[in-house]
Coordinates of C-alpha atoms in Angstrom, one line a residue:
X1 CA 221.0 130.0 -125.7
X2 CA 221.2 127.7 -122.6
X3 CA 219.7 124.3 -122.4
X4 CA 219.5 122.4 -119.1
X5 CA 221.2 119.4 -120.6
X6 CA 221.7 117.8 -117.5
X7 CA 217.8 117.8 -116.3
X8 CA 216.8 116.9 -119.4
X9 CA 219.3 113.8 -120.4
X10 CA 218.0 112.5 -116.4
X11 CA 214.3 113.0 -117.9
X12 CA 215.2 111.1 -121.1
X13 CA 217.2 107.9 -119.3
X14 CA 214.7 107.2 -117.8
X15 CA 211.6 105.5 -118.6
X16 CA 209.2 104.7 -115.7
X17 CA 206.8 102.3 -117.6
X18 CA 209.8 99.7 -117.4
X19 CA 208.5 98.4 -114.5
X20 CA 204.4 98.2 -115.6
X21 CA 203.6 94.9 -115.9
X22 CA 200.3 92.8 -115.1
X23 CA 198.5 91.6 -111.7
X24 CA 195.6 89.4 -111.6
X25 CA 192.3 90.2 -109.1
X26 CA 193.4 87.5 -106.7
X27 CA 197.0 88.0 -106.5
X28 CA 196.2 91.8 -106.3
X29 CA 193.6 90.6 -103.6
X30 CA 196.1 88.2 -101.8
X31 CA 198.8 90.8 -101.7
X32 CA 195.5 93.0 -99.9
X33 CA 194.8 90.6 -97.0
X34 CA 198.3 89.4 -96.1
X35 CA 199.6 93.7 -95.7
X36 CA 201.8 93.6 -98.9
X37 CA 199.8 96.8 -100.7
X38 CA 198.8 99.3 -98.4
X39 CA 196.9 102.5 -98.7
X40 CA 199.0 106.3 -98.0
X41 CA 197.1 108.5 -95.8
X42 CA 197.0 111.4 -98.1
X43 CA 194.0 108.8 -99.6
X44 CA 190.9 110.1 -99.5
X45 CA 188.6 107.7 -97.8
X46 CA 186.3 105.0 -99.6
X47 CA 183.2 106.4 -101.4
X48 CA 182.0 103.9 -104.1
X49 CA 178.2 103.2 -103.4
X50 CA 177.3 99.6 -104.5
X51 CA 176.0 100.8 -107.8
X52 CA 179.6 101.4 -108.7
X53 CA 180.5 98.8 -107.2
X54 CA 178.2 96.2 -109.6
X55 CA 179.2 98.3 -112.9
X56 CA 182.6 97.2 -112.3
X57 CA 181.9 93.7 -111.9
X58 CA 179.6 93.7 -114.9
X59 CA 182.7 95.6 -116.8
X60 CA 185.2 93.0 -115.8
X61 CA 182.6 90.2 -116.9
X62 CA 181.3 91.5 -120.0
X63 CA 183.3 94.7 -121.2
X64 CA 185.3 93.8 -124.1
X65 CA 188.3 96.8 -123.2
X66 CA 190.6 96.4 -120.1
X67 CA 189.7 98.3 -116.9
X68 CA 192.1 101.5 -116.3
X69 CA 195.4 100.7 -115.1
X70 CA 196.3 101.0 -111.3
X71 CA 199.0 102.8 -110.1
X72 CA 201.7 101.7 -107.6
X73 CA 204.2 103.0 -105.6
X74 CA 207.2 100.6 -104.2
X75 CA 208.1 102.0 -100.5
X76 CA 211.8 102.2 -100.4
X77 CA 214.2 104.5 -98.4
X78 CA 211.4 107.3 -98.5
X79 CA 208.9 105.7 -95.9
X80 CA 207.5 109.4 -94.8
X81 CA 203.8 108.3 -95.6
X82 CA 201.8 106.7 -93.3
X83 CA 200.2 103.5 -94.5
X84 CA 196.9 102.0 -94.0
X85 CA 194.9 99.0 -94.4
X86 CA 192.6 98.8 -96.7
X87 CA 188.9 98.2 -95.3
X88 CA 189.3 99.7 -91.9
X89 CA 191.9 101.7 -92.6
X90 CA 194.1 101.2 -89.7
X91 CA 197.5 102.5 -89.6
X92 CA 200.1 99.7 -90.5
X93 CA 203.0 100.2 -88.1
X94 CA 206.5 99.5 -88.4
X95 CA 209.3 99.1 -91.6
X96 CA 206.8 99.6 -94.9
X97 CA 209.7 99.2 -97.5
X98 CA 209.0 96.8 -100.3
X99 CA 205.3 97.5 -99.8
X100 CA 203.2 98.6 -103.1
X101 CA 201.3 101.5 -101.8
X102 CA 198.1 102.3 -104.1
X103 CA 198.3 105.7 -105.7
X104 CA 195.3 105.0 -108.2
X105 CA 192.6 102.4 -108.1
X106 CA 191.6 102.3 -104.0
X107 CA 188.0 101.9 -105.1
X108 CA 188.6 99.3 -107.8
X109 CA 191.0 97.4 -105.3
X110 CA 189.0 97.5 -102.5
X111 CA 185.0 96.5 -104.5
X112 CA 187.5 93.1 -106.2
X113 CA 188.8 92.7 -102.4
X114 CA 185.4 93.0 -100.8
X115 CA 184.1 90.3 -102.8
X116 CA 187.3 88.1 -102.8
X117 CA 186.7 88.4 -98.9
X118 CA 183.1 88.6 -98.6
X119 CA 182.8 91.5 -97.1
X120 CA 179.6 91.8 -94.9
X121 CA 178.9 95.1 -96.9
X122 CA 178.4 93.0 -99.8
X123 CA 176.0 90.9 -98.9
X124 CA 173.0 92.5 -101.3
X125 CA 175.3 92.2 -104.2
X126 CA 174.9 89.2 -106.6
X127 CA 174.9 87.2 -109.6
X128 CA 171.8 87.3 -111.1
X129 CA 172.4 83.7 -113.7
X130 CA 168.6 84.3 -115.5
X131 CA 169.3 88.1 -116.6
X132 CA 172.5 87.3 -116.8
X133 CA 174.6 90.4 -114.9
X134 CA 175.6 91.5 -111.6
X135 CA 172.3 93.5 -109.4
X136 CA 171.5 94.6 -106.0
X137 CA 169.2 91.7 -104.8
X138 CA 165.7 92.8 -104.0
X139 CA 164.9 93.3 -100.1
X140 CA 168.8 92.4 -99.9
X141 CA 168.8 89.0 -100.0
X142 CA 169.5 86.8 -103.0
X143 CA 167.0 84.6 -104.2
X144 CA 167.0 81.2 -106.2
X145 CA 168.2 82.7 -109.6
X146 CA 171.3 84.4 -107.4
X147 CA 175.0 84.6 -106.0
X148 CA 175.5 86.9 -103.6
X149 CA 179.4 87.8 -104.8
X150 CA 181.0 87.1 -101.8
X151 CA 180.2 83.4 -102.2
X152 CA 180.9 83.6 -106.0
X153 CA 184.3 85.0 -105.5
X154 CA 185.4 83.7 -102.4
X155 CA 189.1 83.4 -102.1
X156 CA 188.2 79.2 -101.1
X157 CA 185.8 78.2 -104.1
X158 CA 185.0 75.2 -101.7
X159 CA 182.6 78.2 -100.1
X160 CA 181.0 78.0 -103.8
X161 CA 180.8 74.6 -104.1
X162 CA 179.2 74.0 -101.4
X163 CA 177.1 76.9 -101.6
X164 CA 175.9 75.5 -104.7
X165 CA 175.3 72.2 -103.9
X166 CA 173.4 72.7 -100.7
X167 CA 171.0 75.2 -102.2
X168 CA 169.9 73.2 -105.3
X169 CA 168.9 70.0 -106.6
X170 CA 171.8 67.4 -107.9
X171 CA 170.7 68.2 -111.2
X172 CA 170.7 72.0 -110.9
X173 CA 174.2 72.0 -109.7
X174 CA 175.2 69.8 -112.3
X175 CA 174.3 72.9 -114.7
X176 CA 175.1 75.3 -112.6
X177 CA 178.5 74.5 -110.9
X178 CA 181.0 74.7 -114.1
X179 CA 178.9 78.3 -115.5
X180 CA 179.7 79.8 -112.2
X181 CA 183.3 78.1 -111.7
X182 CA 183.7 79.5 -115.2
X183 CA 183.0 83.1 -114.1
X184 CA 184.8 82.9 -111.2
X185 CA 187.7 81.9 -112.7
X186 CA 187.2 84.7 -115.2
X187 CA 187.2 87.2 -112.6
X188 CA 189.9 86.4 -110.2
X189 CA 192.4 85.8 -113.2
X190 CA 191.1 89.4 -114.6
X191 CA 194.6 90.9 -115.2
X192 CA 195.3 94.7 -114.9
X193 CA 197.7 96.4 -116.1
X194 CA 200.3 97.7 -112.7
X195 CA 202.7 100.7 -113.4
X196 CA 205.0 101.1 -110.5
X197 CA 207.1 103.4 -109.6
X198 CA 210.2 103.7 -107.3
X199 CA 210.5 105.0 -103.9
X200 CA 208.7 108.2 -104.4
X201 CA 208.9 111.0 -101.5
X202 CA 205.7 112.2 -100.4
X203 CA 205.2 115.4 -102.9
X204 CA 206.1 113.0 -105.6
X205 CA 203.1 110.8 -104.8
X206 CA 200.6 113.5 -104.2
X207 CA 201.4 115.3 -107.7
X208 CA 201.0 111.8 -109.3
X209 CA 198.0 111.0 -107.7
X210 CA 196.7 114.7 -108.3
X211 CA 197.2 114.2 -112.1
X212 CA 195.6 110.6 -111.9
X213 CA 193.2 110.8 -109.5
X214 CA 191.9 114.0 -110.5
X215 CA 192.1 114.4 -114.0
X216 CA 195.0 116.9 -113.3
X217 CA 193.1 119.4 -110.5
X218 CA 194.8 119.3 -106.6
X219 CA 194.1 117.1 -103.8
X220 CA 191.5 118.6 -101.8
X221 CA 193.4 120.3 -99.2
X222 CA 190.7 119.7 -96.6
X223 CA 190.9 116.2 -97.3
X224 CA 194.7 116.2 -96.7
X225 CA 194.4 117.2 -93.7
X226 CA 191.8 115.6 -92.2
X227 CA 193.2 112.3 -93.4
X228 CA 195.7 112.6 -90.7
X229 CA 192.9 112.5 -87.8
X230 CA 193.2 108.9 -88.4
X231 CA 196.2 109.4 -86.5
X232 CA 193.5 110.5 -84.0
X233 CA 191.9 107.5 -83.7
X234 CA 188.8 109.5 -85.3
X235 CA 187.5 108.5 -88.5
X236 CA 185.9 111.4 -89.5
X237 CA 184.5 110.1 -92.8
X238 CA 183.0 107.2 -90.8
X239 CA 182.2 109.0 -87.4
X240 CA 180.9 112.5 -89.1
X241 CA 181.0 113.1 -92.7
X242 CA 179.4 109.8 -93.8
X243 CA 176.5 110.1 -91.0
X244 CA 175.8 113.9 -92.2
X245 CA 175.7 113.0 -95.8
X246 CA 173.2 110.1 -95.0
X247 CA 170.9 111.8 -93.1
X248 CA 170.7 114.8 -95.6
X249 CA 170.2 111.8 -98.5
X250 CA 167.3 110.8 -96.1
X251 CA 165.6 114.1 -96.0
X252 CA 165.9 114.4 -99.5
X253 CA 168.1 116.8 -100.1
X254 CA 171.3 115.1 -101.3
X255 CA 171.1 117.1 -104.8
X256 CA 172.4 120.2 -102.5
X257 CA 175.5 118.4 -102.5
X258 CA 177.3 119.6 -105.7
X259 CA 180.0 120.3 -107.1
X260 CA 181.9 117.0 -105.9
X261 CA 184.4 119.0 -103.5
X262 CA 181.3 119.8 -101.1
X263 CA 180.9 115.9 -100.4
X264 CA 183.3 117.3 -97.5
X265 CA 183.7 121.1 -97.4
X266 CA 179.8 121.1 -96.4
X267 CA 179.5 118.8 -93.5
X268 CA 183.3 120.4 -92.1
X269 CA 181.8 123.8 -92.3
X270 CA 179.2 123.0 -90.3
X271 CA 181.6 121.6 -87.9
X272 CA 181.7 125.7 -87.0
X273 CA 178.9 126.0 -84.7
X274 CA 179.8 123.4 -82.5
X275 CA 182.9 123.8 -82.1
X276 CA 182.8 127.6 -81.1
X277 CA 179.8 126.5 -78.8
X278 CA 181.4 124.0 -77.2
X279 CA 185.1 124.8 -77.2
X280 CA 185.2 129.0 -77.4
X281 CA 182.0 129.1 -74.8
X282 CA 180.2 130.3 -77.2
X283 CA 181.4 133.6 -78.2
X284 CA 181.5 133.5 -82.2
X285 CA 183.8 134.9 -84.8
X286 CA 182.5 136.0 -88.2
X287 CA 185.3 133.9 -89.8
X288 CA 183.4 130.9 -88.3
X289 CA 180.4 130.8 -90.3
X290 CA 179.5 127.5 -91.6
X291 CA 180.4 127.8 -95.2
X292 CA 182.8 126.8 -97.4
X293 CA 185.3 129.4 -97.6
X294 CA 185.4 129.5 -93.7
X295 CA 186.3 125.3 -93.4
X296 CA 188.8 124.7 -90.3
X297 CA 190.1 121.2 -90.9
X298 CA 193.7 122.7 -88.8
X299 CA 191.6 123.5 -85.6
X300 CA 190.3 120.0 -86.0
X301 CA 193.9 118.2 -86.1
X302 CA 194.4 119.8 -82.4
X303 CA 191.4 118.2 -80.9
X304 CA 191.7 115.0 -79.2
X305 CA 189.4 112.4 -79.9
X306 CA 187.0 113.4 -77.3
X307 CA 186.3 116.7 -78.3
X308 CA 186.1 115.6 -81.8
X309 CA 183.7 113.0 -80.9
X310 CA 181.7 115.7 -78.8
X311 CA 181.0 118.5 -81.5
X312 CA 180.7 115.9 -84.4
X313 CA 177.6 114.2 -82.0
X314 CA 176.3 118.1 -81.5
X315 CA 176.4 118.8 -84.9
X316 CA 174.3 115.7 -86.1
X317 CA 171.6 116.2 -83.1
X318 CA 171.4 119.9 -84.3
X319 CA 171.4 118.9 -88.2
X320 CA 168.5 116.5 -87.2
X321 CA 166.6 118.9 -85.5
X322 CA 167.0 121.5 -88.6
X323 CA 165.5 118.7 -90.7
X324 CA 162.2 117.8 -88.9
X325 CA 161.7 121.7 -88.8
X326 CA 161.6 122.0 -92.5
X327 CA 159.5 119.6 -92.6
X328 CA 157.4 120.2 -89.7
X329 CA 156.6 123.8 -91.1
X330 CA 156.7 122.3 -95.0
X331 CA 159.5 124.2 -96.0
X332 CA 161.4 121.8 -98.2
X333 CA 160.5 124.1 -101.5
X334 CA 162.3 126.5 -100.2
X335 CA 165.5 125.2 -99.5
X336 CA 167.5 125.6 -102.8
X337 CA 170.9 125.1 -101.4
X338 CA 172.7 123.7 -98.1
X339 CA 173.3 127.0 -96.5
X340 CA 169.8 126.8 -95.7
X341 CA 170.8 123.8 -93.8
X342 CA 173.6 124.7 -92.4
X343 CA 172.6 128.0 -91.0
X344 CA 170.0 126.2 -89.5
X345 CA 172.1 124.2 -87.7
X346 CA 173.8 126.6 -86.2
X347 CA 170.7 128.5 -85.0
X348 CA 169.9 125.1 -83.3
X349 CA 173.0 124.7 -81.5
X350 CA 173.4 128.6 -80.7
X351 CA 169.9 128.8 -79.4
X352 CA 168.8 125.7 -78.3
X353 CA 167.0 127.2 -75.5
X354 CA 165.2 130.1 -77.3
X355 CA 164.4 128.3 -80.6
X356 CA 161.5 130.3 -82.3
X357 CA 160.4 128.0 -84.8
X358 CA 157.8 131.2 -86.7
X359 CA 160.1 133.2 -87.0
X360 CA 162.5 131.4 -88.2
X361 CA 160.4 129.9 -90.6
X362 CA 159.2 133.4 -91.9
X363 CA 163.2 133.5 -92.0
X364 CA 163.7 130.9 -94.2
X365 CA 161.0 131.9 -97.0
X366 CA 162.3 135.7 -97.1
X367 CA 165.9 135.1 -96.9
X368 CA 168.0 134.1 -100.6
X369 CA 171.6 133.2 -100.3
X370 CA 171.6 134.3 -104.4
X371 CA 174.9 136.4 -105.6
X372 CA 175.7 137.0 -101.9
X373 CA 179.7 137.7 -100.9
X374 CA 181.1 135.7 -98.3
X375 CA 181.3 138.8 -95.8
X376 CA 177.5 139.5 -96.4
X377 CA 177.3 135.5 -95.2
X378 CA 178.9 136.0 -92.7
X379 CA 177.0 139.0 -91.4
X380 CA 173.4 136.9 -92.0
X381 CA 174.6 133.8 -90.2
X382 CA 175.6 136.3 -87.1
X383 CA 172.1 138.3 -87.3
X384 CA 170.9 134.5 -87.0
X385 CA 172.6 132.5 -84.4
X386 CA 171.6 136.2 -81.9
X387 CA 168.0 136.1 -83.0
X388 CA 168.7 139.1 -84.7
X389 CA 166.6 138.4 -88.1

């Protein structure tokens, strides 16, 4: 029998949770502002809606177990991984080694930091002190019973004080000044648990953040690579995906959004149309449909910012337009899942100049996208875009 004593004696000296130890919110916060913990681009980009955001703040306030550790990794001699701000996500240029780069816990670090720094986004966001617990403010603006978090956790508590003192009577503040201080205090001395690890190459971090991140499943490839168009200067997530997502929430049709991994494969597919419209002169291959399967997030990494900026602006006009036709010809019962929409899309941008809204509508309550392969897809979506259906 042969045993790989060697590998394993390595695995068993040594112990990677020597180095866990604790951080509070502010000096994890502090450490955020002055460029000390960074985020890797392999990160996908922020996605906590403030409903998340305000059940963490009630959890560090009233839960009675410790939030989920977070996960860092110390840059040493292995600085491969571009590093990013947190917030705008710029890229941090220059020597990165001794920086703790967040493999777990972007979204927790960046809801404490938004609040710590308060963060125009959170301005809705506050204390209710009558019910006792963190709330969106109605209309989005807080009213006499409320602290909109940014002022309750400001990194200067002066901000509060003052805050306090010039919005209520002498002998409201006198009541109301230590309660608050009191949570405040509570909050930016939160402690959670750090593990760090050492100078881990770039494979390293990925298959740690896979098993933490993800609960074990892989990194979206598709958000891999287009995490690297930051080195674009195009934020897609902010400049296309986000925009998409909201306008299909507006319409009403953001349960078509499932499982989780379409959040991006959907709105890059319907990147498709577009791009072979604007940059292949319109001639279309059947491996450019706008679904899933057919995603192209390596043709987008060879487009400069322009052109990115030029089909992403096409595909929102035409998404928009797809939208006020189901509506104009009341066909929102019959759009079951986003391939309506996407198709739709296409045939927008593809015949812009021939739309033929009744037949496409009598196209839309015949056609089912039900138990369908991906080359029969394909073949509908190119009977469509010709006005061939």
């Amino acid at each position: 029998m042969k045993i790989n004593d060697k590998k394993l004696q390595a695995a068993i000296n040594l112990n990677p949770t020597k180095r866990s130890q604790t951080m509070t919110i502010a000096d994890l916060s502090e450490r955020i502002e002055n460029g000390s913990l960074t985020v890797p681009l392999y990160q996908r980009g922020l996605s906590w809606n403030d409903a998340k955001a305000i059940a963490l703040f009630n959890y560090q306030l009233f839960g009675k177990a410790p939030v989920a550790p977070i996960s860092l990794n110390e840059i040493g001699t292995n600085d491969d991984v571009p590093q990013l701000s947190f917030i705008s996500r710029d890229e941090i240029t220059g020597n990165n080694q001794g920086k703790l780069s967040v493999v777990d816990g972007q979204q927790r670090l960046t809801t404490n930091y938004k609040a710590y720094s308060n963060d125009e986004s959170f301005s809705s966001i506050v204390f209710d002190f009558t019910q006792a617990k963190f709330k969106k403010a109605n209309n989005g603006k807080a009213n006499k019973s409320q602290i909109p978090v940014g002022i309750l956790f400001n990194k200067n508590q002066q901000v509060l004080t003052n805050y306090i003192y010039e919005h209520y009577s002498p002998n409201e503040a006198t009541s109301l000044f230590p309660l608050l201080v009191g949570i405040r205090t509570k909050i930016l001395t939160y402690s959670y648990t750090i593990h760090i690890a050492d100078n881990m190459a770039e494979n390293e971090q990925i298959e740690w953040f896979e098993v933490l991140n993800n609960a074990g499943s892989k990194v979206s490839l598709i958000e891999l690579a287009l995490s690297k168009l930051k080195m674009h200067d195009f934020d897609i997530y902010s400049g296309f995906i986000t925009p998409y997502k909201d306008m299909v929430k507006d319409y009403g049709f953001d349960e078509l959004f499932s499982p989780f991994s379409s959040n991006v494969s959907y709105p890059i597919a319907s990147l498709n149309p577009a791009f072979e419209y604007l940059l292949r002169d319109g001639l279309h291959s059947k491996n450019y449909a706008p679904i899933p399967s057919d995603t192209k997030e390596n043709m987008l990494l060879k487009l400069t910012k322009e052109q990115l900026d030029e089909i992403s602006q096409l595909t929102l006009k035409a998404l928009k337009e797809a939208l006020d036709f189901i509506f104009e010809y009341q066909l929102q019962n019959n759009i079951k899942a986003m391939q309506y929409v996407m198709y739709l899309t296409g045939y927008f941008i593809f015949q812009k100049d021939n739309i033929q809204k009744d037949k496409l509508a009598q196209w839309v309550e015949k056609i089912s996208f039900d138990n369908l392969s991906n080359g029969k897809r394909r073949s509908v979506y190119n009977e469509l875009i010709n006005g061939k259906f």
